[in-house]
Coordinates of C-alpha atoms in Angstrom, one line a residue:
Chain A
X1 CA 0.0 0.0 0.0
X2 CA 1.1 3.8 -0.3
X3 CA 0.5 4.8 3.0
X4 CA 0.6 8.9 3.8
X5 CA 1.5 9.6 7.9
X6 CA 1.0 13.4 8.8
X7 CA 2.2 14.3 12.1
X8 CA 0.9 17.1 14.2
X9 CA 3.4 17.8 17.2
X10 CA 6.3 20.6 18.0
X11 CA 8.7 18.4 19.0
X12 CA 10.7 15.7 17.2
X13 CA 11.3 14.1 20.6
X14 CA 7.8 14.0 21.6
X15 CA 6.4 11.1 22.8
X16 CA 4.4 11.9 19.2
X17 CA 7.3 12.8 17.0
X18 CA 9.1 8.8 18.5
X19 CA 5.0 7.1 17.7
X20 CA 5.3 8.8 13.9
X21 CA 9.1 7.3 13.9
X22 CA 7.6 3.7 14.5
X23 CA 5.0 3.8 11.9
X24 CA 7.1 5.3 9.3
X25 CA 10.0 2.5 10.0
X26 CA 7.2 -0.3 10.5
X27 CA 5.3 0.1 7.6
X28 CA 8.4 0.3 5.3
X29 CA 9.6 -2.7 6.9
X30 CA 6.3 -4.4 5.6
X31 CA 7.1 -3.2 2.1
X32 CA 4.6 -0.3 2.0
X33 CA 5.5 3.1 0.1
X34 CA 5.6 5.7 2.6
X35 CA 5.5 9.5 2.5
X36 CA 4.7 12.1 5.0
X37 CA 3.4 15.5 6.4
X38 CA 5.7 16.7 9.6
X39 CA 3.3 19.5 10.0
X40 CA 5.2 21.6 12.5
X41 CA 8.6 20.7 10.5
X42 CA 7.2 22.1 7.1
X43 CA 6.1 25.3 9.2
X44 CA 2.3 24.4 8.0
X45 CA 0.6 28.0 7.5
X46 CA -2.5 26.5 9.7
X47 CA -5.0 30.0 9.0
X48 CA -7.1 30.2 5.8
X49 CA -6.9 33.7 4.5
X50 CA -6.3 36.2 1.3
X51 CA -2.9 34.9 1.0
X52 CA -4.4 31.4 -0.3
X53 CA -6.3 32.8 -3.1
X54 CA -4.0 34.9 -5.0
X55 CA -6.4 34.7 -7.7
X56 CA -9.1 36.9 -6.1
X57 CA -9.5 40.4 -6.3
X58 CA -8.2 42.4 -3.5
X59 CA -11.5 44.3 -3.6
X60 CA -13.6 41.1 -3.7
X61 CA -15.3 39.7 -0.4
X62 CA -13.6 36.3 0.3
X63 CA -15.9 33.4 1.2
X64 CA -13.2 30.9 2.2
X65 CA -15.3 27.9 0.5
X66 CA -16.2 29.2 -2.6
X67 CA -12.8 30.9 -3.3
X68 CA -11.3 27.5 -2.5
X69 CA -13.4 25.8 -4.8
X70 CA -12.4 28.5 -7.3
X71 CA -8.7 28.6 -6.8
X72 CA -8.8 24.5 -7.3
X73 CA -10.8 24.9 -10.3
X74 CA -8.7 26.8 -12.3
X75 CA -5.4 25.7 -10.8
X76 CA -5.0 28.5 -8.3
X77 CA -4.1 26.9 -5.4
X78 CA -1.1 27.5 -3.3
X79 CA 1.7 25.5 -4.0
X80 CA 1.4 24.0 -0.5
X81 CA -1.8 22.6 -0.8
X82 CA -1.7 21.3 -4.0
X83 CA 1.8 19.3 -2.5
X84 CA -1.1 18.3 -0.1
X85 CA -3.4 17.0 -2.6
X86 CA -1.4 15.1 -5.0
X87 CA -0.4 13.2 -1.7
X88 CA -4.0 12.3 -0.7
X89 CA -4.6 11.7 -3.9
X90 CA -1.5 9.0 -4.3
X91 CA -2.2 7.1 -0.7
X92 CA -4.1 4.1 -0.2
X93 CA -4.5 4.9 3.4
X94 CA -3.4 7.6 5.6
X95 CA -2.3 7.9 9.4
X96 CA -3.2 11.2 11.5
X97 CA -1.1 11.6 14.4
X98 CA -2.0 14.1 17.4
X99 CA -1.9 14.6 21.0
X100 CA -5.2 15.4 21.9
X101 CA -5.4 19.0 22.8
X102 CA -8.5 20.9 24.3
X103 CA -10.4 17.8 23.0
X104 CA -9.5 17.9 19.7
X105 CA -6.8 18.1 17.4
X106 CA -3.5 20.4 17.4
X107 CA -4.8 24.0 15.4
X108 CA -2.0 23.4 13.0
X109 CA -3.6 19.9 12.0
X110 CA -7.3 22.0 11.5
X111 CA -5.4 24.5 9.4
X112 CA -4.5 21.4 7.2
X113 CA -7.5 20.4 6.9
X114 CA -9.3 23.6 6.5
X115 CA -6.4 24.6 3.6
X116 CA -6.0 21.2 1.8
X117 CA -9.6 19.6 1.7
X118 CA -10.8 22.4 -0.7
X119 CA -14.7 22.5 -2.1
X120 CA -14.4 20.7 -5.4
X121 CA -11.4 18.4 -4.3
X122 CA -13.1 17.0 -0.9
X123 CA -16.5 18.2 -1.0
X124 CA -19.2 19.5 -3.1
X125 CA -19.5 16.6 -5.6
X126 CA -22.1 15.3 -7.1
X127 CA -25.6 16.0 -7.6
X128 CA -27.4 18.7 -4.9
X129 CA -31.1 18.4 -4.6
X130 CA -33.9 16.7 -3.3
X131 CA -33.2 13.2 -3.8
X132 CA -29.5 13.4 -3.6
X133 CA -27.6 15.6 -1.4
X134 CA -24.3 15.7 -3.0
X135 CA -21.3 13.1 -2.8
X136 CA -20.8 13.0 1.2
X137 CA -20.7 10.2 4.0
X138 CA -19.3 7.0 2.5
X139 CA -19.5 8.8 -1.0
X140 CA -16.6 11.0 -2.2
X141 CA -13.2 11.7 -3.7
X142 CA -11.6 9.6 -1.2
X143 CA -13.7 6.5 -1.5
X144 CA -11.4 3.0 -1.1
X145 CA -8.7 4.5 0.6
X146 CA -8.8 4.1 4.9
X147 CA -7.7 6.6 7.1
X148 CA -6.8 6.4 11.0
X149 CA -6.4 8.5 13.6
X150 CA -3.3 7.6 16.6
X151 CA -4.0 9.4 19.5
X152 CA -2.6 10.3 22.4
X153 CA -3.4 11.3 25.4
X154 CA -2.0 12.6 28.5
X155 CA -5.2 11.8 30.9
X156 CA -6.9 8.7 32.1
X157 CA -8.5 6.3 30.0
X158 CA -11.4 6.2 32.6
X159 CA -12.1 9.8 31.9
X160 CA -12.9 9.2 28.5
X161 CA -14.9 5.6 29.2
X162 CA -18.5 5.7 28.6
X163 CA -19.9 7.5 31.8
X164 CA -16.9 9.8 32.3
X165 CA -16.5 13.0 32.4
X166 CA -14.8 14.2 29.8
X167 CA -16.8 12.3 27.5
X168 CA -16.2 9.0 25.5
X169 CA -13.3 9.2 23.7
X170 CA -15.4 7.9 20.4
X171 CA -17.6 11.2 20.8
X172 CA -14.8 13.6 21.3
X173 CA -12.9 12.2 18.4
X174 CA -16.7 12.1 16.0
X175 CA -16.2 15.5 14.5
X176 CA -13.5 14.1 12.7
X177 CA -13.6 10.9 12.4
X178 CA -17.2 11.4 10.7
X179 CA -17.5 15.1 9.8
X180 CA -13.3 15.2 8.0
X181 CA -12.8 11.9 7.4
X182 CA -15.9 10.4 6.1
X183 CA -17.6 13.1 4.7
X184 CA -15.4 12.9 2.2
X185 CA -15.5 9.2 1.4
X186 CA -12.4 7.4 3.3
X187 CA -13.3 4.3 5.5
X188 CA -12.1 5.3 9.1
X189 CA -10.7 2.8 11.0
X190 CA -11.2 2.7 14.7
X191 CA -8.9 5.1 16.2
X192 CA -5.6 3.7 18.0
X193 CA -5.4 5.5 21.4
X194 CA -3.0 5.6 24.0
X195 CA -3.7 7.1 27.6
X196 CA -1.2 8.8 30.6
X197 CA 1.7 9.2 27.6
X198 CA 3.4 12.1 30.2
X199 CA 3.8 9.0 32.8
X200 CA 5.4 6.4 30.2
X201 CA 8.8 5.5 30.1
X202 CA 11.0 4.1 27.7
X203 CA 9.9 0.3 28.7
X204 CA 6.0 1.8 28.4
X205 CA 6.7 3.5 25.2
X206 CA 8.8 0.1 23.5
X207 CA 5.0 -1.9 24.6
X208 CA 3.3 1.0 23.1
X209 CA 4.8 0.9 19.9
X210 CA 4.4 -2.9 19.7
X211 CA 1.3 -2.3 20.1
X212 CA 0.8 0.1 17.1
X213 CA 3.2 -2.0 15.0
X214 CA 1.1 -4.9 15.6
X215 CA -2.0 -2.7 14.2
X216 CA -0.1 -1.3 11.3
X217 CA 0.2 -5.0 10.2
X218 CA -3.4 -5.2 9.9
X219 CA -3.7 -2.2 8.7
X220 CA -5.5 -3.1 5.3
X221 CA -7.9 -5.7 7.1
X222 CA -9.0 -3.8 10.0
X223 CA -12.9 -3.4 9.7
X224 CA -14.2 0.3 9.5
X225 CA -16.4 2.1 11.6
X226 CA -19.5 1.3 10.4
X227 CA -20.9 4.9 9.8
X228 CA -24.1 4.7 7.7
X229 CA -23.8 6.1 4.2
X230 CA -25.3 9.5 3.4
X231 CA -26.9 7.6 -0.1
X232 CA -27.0 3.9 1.4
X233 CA -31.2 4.3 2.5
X234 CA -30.6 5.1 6.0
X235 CA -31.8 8.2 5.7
X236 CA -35.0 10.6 4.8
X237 CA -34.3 13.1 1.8
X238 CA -33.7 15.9 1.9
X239 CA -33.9 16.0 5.9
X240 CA -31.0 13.8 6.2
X241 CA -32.7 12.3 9.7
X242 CA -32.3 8.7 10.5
X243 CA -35.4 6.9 9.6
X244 CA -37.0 6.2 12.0
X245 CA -37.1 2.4 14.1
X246 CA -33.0 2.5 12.8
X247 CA -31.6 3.2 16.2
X248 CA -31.4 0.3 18.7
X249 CA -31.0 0.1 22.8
X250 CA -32.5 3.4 23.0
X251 CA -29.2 4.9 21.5
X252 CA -28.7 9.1 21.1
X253 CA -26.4 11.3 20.1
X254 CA -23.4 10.1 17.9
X255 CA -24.0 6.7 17.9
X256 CA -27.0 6.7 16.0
X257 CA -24.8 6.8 12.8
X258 CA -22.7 3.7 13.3
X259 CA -24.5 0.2 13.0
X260 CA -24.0 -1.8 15.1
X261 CA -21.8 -5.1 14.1
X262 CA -24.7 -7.0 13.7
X263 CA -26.9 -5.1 11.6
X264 CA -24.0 -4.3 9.3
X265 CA -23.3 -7.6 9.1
X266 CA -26.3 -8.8 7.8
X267 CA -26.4 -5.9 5.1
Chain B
X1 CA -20.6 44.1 31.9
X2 CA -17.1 43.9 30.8
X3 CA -17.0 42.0 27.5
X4 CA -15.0 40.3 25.7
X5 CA -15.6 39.7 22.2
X6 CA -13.2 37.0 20.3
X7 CA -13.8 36.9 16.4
X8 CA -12.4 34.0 13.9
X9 CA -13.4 34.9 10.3
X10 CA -10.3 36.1 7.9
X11 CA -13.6 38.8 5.9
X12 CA -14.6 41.5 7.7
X13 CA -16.7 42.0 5.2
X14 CA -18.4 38.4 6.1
X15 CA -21.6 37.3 7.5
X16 CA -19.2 36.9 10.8
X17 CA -17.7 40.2 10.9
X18 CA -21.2 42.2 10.4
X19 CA -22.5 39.6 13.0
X20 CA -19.1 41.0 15.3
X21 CA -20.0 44.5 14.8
X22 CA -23.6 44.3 15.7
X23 CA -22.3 42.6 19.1
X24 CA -20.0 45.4 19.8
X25 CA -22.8 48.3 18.8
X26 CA -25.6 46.3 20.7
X27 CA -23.2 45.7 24.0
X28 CA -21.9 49.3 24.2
X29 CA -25.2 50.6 23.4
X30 CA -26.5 48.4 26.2
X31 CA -23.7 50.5 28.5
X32 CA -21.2 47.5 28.4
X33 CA -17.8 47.6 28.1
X34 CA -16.1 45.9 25.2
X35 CA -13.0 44.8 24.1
X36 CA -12.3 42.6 21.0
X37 CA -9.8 40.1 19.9
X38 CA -10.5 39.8 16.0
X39 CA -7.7 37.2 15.7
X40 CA -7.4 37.5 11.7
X41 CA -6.9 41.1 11.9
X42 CA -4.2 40.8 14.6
X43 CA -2.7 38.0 12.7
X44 CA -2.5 35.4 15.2
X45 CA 0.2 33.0 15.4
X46 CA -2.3 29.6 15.7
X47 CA 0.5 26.9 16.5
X48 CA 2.5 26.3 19.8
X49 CA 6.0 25.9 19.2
X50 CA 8.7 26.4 20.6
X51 CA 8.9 30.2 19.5
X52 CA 6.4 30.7 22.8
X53 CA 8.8 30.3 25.5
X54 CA 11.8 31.8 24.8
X55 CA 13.4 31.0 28.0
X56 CA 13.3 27.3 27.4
X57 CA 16.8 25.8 26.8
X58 CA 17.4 25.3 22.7
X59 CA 18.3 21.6 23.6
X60 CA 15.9 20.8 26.1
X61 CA 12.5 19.1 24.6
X62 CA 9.7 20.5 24.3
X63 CA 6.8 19.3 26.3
X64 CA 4.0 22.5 25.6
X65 CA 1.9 22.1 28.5
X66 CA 4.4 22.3 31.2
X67 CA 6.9 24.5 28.9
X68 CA 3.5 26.9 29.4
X69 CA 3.1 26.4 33.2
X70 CA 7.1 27.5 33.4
X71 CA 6.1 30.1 31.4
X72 CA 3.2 31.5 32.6
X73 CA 4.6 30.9 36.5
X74 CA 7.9 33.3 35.1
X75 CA 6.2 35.6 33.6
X76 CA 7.9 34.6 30.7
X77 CA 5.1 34.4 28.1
X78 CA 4.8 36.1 25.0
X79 CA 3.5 39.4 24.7
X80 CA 0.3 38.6 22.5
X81 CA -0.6 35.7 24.7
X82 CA -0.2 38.0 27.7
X83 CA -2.7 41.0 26.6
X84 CA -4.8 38.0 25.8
X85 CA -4.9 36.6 29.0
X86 CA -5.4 40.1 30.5
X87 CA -8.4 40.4 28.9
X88 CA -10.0 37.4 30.2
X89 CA -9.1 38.0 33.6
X90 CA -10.6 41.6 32.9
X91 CA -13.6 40.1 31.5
X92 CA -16.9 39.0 32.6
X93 CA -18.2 37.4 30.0
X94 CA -16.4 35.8 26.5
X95 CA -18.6 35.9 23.4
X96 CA -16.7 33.9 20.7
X97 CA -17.9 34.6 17.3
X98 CA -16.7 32.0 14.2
X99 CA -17.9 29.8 11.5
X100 CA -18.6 26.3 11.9
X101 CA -16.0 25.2 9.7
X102 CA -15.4 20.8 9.1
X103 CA -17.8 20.7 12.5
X104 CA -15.6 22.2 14.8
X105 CA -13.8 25.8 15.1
X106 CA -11.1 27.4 12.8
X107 CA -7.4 26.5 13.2
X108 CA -6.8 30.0 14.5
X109 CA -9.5 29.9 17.1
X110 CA -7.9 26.5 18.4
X111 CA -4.5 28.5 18.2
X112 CA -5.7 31.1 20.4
X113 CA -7.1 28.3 23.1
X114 CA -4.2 26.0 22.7
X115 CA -1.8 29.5 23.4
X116 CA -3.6 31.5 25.9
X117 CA -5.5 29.0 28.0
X118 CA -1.9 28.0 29.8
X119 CA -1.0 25.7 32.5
X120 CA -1.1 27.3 35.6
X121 CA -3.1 30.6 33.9
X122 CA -6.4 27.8 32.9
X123 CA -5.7 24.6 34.2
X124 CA -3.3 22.5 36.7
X125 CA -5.2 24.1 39.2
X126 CA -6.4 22.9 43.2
X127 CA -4.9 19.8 44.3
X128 CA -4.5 16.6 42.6
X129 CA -4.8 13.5 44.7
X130 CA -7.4 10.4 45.2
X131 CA -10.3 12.8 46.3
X132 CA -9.6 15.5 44.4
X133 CA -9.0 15.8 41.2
X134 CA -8.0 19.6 40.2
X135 CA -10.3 22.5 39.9
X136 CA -11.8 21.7 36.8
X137 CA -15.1 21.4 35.3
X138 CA -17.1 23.8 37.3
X139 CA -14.1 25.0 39.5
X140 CA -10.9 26.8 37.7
X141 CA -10.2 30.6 37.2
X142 CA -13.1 31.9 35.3
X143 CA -15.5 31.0 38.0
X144 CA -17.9 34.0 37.9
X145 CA -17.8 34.6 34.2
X146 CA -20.2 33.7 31.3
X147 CA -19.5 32.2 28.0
X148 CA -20.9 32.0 24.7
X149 CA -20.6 30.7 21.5
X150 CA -22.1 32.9 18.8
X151 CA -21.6 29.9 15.4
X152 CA -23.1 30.3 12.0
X153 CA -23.3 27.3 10.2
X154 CA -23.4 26.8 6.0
X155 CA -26.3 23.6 6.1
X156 CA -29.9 23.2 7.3
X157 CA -30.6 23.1 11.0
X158 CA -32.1 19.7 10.1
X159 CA -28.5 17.8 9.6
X160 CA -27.6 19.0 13.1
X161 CA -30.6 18.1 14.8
X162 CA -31.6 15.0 17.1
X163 CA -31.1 12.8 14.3
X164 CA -29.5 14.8 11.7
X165 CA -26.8 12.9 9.8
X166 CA -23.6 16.0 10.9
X167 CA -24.8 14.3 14.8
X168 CA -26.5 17.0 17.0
X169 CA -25.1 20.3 17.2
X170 CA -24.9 20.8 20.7
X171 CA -22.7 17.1 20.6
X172 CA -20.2 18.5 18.0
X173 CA -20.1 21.6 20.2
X174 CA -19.5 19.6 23.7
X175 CA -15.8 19.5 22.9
X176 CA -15.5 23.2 23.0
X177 CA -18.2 24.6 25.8
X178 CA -17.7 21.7 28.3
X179 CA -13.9 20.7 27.5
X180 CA -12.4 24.2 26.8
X181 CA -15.2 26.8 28.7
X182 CA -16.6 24.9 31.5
X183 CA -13.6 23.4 32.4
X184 CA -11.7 26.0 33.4
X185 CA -14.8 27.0 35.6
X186 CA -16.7 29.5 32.8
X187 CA -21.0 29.4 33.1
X188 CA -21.2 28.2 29.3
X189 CA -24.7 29.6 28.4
X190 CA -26.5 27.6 25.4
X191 CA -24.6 28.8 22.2
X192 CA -26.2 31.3 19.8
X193 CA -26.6 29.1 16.2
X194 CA -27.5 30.7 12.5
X195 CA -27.8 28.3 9.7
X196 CA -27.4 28.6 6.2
X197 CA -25.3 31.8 6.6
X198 CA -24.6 31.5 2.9
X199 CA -28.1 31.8 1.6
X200 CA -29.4 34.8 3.9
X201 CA -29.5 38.4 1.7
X202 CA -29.7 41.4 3.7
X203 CA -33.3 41.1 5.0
X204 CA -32.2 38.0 6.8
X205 CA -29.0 39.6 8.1
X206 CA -30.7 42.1 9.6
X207 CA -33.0 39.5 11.0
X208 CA -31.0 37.4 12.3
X209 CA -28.7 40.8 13.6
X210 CA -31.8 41.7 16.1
X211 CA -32.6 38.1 17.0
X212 CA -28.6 38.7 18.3
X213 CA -29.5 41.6 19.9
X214 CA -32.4 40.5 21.4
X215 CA -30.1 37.7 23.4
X216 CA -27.8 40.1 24.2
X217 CA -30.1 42.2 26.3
X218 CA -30.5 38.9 28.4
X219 CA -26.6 38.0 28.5
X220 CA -26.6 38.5 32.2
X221 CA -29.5 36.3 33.1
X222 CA -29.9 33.4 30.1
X223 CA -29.5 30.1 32.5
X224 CA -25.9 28.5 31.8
X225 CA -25.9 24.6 30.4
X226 CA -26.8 22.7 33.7
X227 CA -23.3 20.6 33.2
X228 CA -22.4 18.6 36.5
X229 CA -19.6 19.6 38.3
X230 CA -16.7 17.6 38.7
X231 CA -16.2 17.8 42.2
X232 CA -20.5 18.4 43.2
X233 CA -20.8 14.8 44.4
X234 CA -22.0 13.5 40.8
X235 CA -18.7 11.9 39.9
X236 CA -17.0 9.2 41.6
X237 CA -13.3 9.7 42.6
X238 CA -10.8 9.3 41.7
X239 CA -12.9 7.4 38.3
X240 CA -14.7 10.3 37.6
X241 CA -17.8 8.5 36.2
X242 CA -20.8 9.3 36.6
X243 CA -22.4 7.6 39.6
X244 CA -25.1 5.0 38.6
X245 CA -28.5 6.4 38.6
X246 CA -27.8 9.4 37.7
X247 CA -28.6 9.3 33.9
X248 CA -32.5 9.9 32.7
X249 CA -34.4 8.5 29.7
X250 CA -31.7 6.2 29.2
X251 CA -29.4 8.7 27.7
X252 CA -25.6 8.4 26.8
X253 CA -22.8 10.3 25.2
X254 CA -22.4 13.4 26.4
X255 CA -25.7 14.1 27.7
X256 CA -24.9 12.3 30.6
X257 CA -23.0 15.2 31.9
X258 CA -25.7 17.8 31.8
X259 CA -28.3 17.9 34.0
X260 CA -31.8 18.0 33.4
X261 CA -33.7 21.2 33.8
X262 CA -35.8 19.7 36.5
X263 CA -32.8 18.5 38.7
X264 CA -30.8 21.1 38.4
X265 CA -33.5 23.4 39.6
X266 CA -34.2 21.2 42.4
X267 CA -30.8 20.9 43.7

């Protein structure tokens, strides 16, 4: 496979900066093409702005989107972001790492995203209207190639569980694994997490990378997250609600957009 | 009031920037005072690195949080994030205006929170032992101070409903007004949502400028989210899950962590 591993942390030492290390070494070792996106090393411009769309008139109100989808369309883009794009464009799967910051990922990792997934490359395909609400969710540019994210995290893995208080970890992590990721067609693998990184060691960290080389192995066999597709019947048009009877044990929020194992199953 | 106004949207000319302007008019008017932080105008530096703490040794690794308690403890921050965190302290309420941009805030929004919000300034706070687990969620600095999120949104309110296929909007929000406002002890008052910015003409604006207004007048009274604190008695220790029985209707994800109208007026 052609595997693309963007990294999102400061510090080459990082407990982050060693994890992106291990993947890049392990999934060479098992033959796979490799290239990658050191964010903080490339000095990532993370703010969308006036400088992206040299195109536009410096009179002319910028709407971010449309200008984006502009600048792609006729070739505009920063030279940047289109070294961005050929790169999603050429992987089979890509790897995200982050420490998870505020909940969410790094800014610099949003400004990728907000810079490189322009309208017309990532979103904005296909038909819009009534009975077909463009290419998104499990439709998209980036159908057949998988994405995952590797997460860590410096708090307790009970805090994230189910009833705690930060929330689960699977919510937190649902604006992008569903709303980037997704949206734009890529099959998202569960996320590979790891808790309490600021107390590890070097003996924790060597388990820890077993760990994720052991999942990189697997990496083109792991089963997705079962999100529902946008298109796949799950849903009224042009509401976009779940129909109803759909959701099982009562479930809210979220996790009324993944099947569960079963049901998929049995599609 | 003291306000402060925070702005993420690189057009003044936008649907954002009028929408920033009518807050500033409507709050002075009202006999508030203002200040702003329009981040795109100031041209905020969105990523941590090592170019924030200057008195950290060249070869010494960086670790951000705890290069930012050093920091912030030295009075060795930067100067922008310094004014910045002047402001809040001045403050006594935070309205943070930005677009909804792939379901979560823009890079330099995150920037500004992953910057200014500093160990030791936001969190790291109280003690941290067996019973006790910081002052956080509920506890923290900006005890006494109200926050809001003032979002407009591209799609139909329907995607971001109950069962909406984006998830519900107060879900994708959770990350940002329980995990960076209320945990660092801000009232987080129900966010202020417009949807389909794009297709509103002037009319609209102006409609949608005095349904603004019209919250503004009430910023000192609207009834914050009822989220539990941390350290009320709903969490167990040192866990912190929510204690069994607690839930209603059989909800789960982050709902959990919000009380319902009914017991929070009862406690």
């Amino acid at each position: 496979m052609k595997v693309l591993i963007v990294l999102a942390h400061p510090e080459p030492q990082s407990f982050n900066g060693s994890l992106f290390k291990v993947s890049i070494n392990e999934l060479k070792a098992q033959g796979h093409e490799v290239k990658t996106s050191d964010l903080y090393s490339m000095k990532w411009k993370s703010e969308i702005d006036r400088e992206d769309f040299l195109s536009l008139s410096p009179d002319a109100r910028l709407k971010p989107a449309f200008a984006s989808g502009e600048a792609y369309a006729t070739g505009n883009l920063t030279e940047d972001v289109k070294i961005e794009q050929e790169k999603l464009l050429w992987a089979d799967a890509v790897l995200i790492h982050f420490p998870l910051w505020w909940y969410s990922m790094p800014a610099i990792l949003k400004g990728w995203i907000e810079r490189v997934f322009s309208m017309g490359f990532a979103y904005g395909l296909g038909e819009y209207n009534d009975k077909h609400f463009g290419n998104r969710y499990g439709e998209g540019p980036f159908v057949g190639k998988r994405a995952m994210l590797v997460v860590t995290i410096g708090g307790r893995k009970e805090h994230y569980s189910a009833r705690g208080i930060a929330g689960p970890l699977d919510d937190l992590l649902f604006p992008i694994n569903h709303g980037v990721l997704y949206y734009p067609g890529f099959d998202v693998l569960p996320s590979h997490v790891i808790y309490r990184t600021d107390k590890l060691d070097e003996v924790g960290f060597e388990r820890e990378a077993e760990v994720l080389r052991e999942k990189l192995r697997q990496l083109d066999t792991i089963e997705p997250i079962a999100y529902r597709p946008q298109n796949g019947g799950d849903y009224e048009l042009p509401s976009l609600l779940l129909k109803p009877g759909l959701e099982e044990d009562n479930t809210s929020g979220f996790s009324l957009h993944v099947r569960k194992t079963r049901e998929a199953e049995c599609k």
